[in-house]
CSV table of C-alpha atoms in Angstrom, one decimal:
chain,number,residue,atom,x,y,z
A,16,GLN,CA,-59.6,-54.8,-1.0
A,17,VAL,CA,-63.7,-54.9,-1.0
A,18,GLN,CA,-64.7,-53.1,2.2
A,19,LEU,CA,-68.3,-52.5,3.2
A,20,VAL,CA,-69.0,-50.1,6.1
A,21,GLU,CA,-72.4,-49.7,7.4
A,22,SER,CA,-74.3,-47.5,9.6
A,23,GLY,CA,-77.3,-46.0,10.9
A,24,GLY,CA,-78.8,-48.6,13.1
A,25,GLY,CA,-80.1,-47.7,16.6
A,26,SER,CA,-83.1,-48.1,19.0
A,27,VAL,CA,-87.0,-47.0,17.7
A,28,GLN,CA,-90.4,-47.6,18.9
A,29,PRO,CA,-92.2,-49.6,16.6
A,30,GLY,CA,-93.7,-47.9,14.0
A,31,GLY,CA,-90.8,-45.5,13.6
A,32,SER,CA,-88.3,-46.0,10.7
A,33,LEU,CA,-84.5,-46.0,10.5
A,34,ARG,CA,-82.3,-45.7,7.1
A,35,LEU,CA,-79.3,-47.8,6.9
A,36,SER,CA,-76.3,-46.9,4.8
A,37,CYS,CA,-73.4,-49.1,3.3
A,38,VAL,CA,-70.4,-47.5,1.9
A,39,ALA,CA,-68.8,-49.6,-0.6
A,40,SER,CA,-65.3,-49.7,-2.0
A,41,GLY,CA,-62.4,-51.0,-3.4
A,42,PHE,CA,-64.8,-53.2,-6.0
A,43,PRO,CA,-62.9,-54.4,-9.3
A,44,TYR,CA,-66.0,-54.8,-11.2
A,45,SER,CA,-68.3,-52.7,-12.8
A,46,ASN,CA,-71.6,-54.3,-11.8
A,47,TYR,CA,-72.1,-56.4,-8.5
A,48,TYR,CA,-75.1,-57.8,-6.7
A,49,MET,CA,-75.8,-55.8,-3.0
A,50,ALA,CA,-78.2,-57.0,-0.5
A,51,TRP,CA,-79.0,-56.4,3.2
A,52,PHE,CA,-79.3,-59.4,5.4
A,53,ARG,CA,-80.2,-59.6,9.3
A,54,GLN,CA,-79.6,-62.1,11.7
A,55,VAL,CA,-81.0,-62.7,15.6
A,56,PRO,CA,-78.6,-64.7,18.1
A,57,GLY,CA,-79.7,-68.4,17.2
A,58,LYS,CA,-81.2,-68.2,14.0
A,59,GLU,CA,-79.9,-68.2,10.4
A,60,ARG,CA,-78.9,-65.0,8.8
A,61,GLU,CA,-82.0,-63.8,6.6
A,62,GLY,CA,-81.7,-61.9,3.2
A,63,VAL,CA,-84.2,-58.8,3.3
A,64,ALA,CA,-83.5,-56.7,0.2
A,65,ALA,CA,-81.2,-56.8,-2.7
A,66,ILE,CA,-80.3,-55.2,-5.6
A,67,TRP,CA,-78.3,-55.3,-9.1
A,68,THR,CA,-76.5,-52.4,-9.7
A,69,GLY,CA,-76.3,-53.1,-13.4
A,70,ASP,CA,-80.2,-51.8,-13.8
A,71,THR,CA,-81.4,-51.3,-10.3
A,72,ARG,CA,-83.3,-53.8,-10.1
A,73,THR,CA,-84.9,-54.6,-6.7
A,74,TYR,CA,-85.8,-57.9,-4.2
A,75,TYR,CA,-87.5,-58.0,-1.0
A,76,ALA,CA,-88.3,-60.5,1.5
A,77,ASP,CA,-92.1,-61.0,2.0
A,78,SER,CA,-91.5,-60.0,5.6
A,79,VAL,CA,-90.4,-56.5,4.8
A,80,GLN,CA,-92.4,-56.2,1.3
A,81,GLY,CA,-93.6,-52.8,1.4
A,82,ARG,CA,-92.3,-51.5,4.6
A,83,PHE,CA,-88.6,-51.7,3.4
A,84,THR,CA,-86.8,-49.9,0.1
A,85,ILE,CA,-83.3,-50.6,-0.8
A,86,SER,CA,-81.5,-48.0,-3.1
A,87,ARG,CA,-78.0,-47.2,-4.2
A,88,ASP,CA,-76.3,-43.8,-4.7
A,89,GLY,CA,-73.9,-44.9,-7.4
A,90,ALA,CA,-72.0,-41.6,-7.1
A,91,LYS,CA,-71.2,-41.8,-3.5
A,92,ASN,CA,-71.1,-45.7,-3.7
A,93,THR,CA,-73.8,-46.2,-0.7
A,94,LEU,CA,-76.1,-48.7,-0.3
A,95,TYR,CA,-79.5,-47.7,1.6
A,96,LEU,CA,-81.9,-49.4,3.4
A,97,GLN,CA,-84.8,-47.1,4.4
A,98,MET,CA,-87.2,-49.0,7.1
A,99,SER,CA,-90.4,-47.5,8.2
A,100,GLY,CA,-93.6,-49.4,9.9
A,101,LEU,CA,-90.6,-51.0,12.1
A,102,LYS,CA,-91.9,-54.2,14.1
A,103,ALA,CA,-90.6,-55.7,17.3
A,104,GLU,CA,-89.3,-58.7,14.9
A,105,ASP,CA,-87.1,-56.6,12.6
A,106,THR,CA,-84.9,-56.3,15.8
A,107,ALA,CA,-81.9,-57.7,14.7
A,108,MET,CA,-77.7,-57.0,13.4
A,109,TYR,CA,-78.4,-55.8,9.9
A,110,TYR,CA,-75.1,-56.9,7.4
A,111,CYS,CA,-74.4,-55.1,4.2
A,112,ALA,CA,-73.3,-58.0,1.5
A,113,ALA,CA,-72.1,-57.9,-2.4
A,114,ASN,CA,-70.8,-60.5,-4.8
A,115,ARG,CA,-70.1,-60.1,-8.6
A,116,HIS,CA,-72.2,-61.8,-11.0
A,117,PRO,CA,-73.1,-64.8,-10.8
A,118,LEU,CA,-74.6,-65.0,-7.6
A,119,PRO,CA,-74.5,-68.9,-6.7
A,120,CYS,CA,-77.4,-69.0,-5.3
A,121,PRO,CA,-81.1,-66.9,-5.3
A,122,ILE,CA,-80.3,-63.5,-4.9
A,123,LEU,CA,-81.6,-62.9,-1.2
A,124,GLY,CA,-79.7,-66.4,-0.4
A,125,ASN,CA,-76.5,-66.5,2.2
A,126,CYS,CA,-74.3,-66.8,-0.5
A,127,TYR,CA,-72.3,-63.5,-1.0
A,128,ASN,CA,-68.8,-63.4,-0.7
A,129,TYR,CA,-68.3,-59.8,0.8
A,130,TRP,CA,-69.5,-58.5,4.2
A,131,GLY,CA,-69.9,-55.4,6.8
A,132,GLN,CA,-69.1,-55.8,10.1
A,133,GLY,CA,-73.0,-55.0,10.8
A,134,THR,CA,-75.5,-52.8,12.8
A,135,GLN,CA,-77.7,-53.3,15.2
A,136,VAL,CA,-81.2,-52.7,14.9
A,137,THR,CA,-83.7,-52.6,17.9
A,138,VAL,CA,-87.3,-51.9,17.7
A,139,SER,CA,-89.0,-51.7,21.1
A,140,SER,CA,-91.6,-49.8,23.3
């Protein structure tokens, strides 16, 4: 059974940093897509960053390019999202997601099969 468990959310002041973690288990595949999404109440879930574990290529939404970094530790089966230069508009519930190849949508599209429970990030002064 595939499981994704996020951690690392919290409250931070504008300009601050946070690192989210997502521990993955139960995958029957050698390689897969992994991504971070975020959602605020009343809005659609938004793809933030993604990675293909086969070659570690990374992909970012324009809104976070240059501020967020997605990475993965294969030995620990853990996905990370390092967030810096945080803004109030980054406030959201952040979710880890995963899917096997082929992905039936663009890599930051909202079509992943496996999801974590989410971790809240709040940016406020």
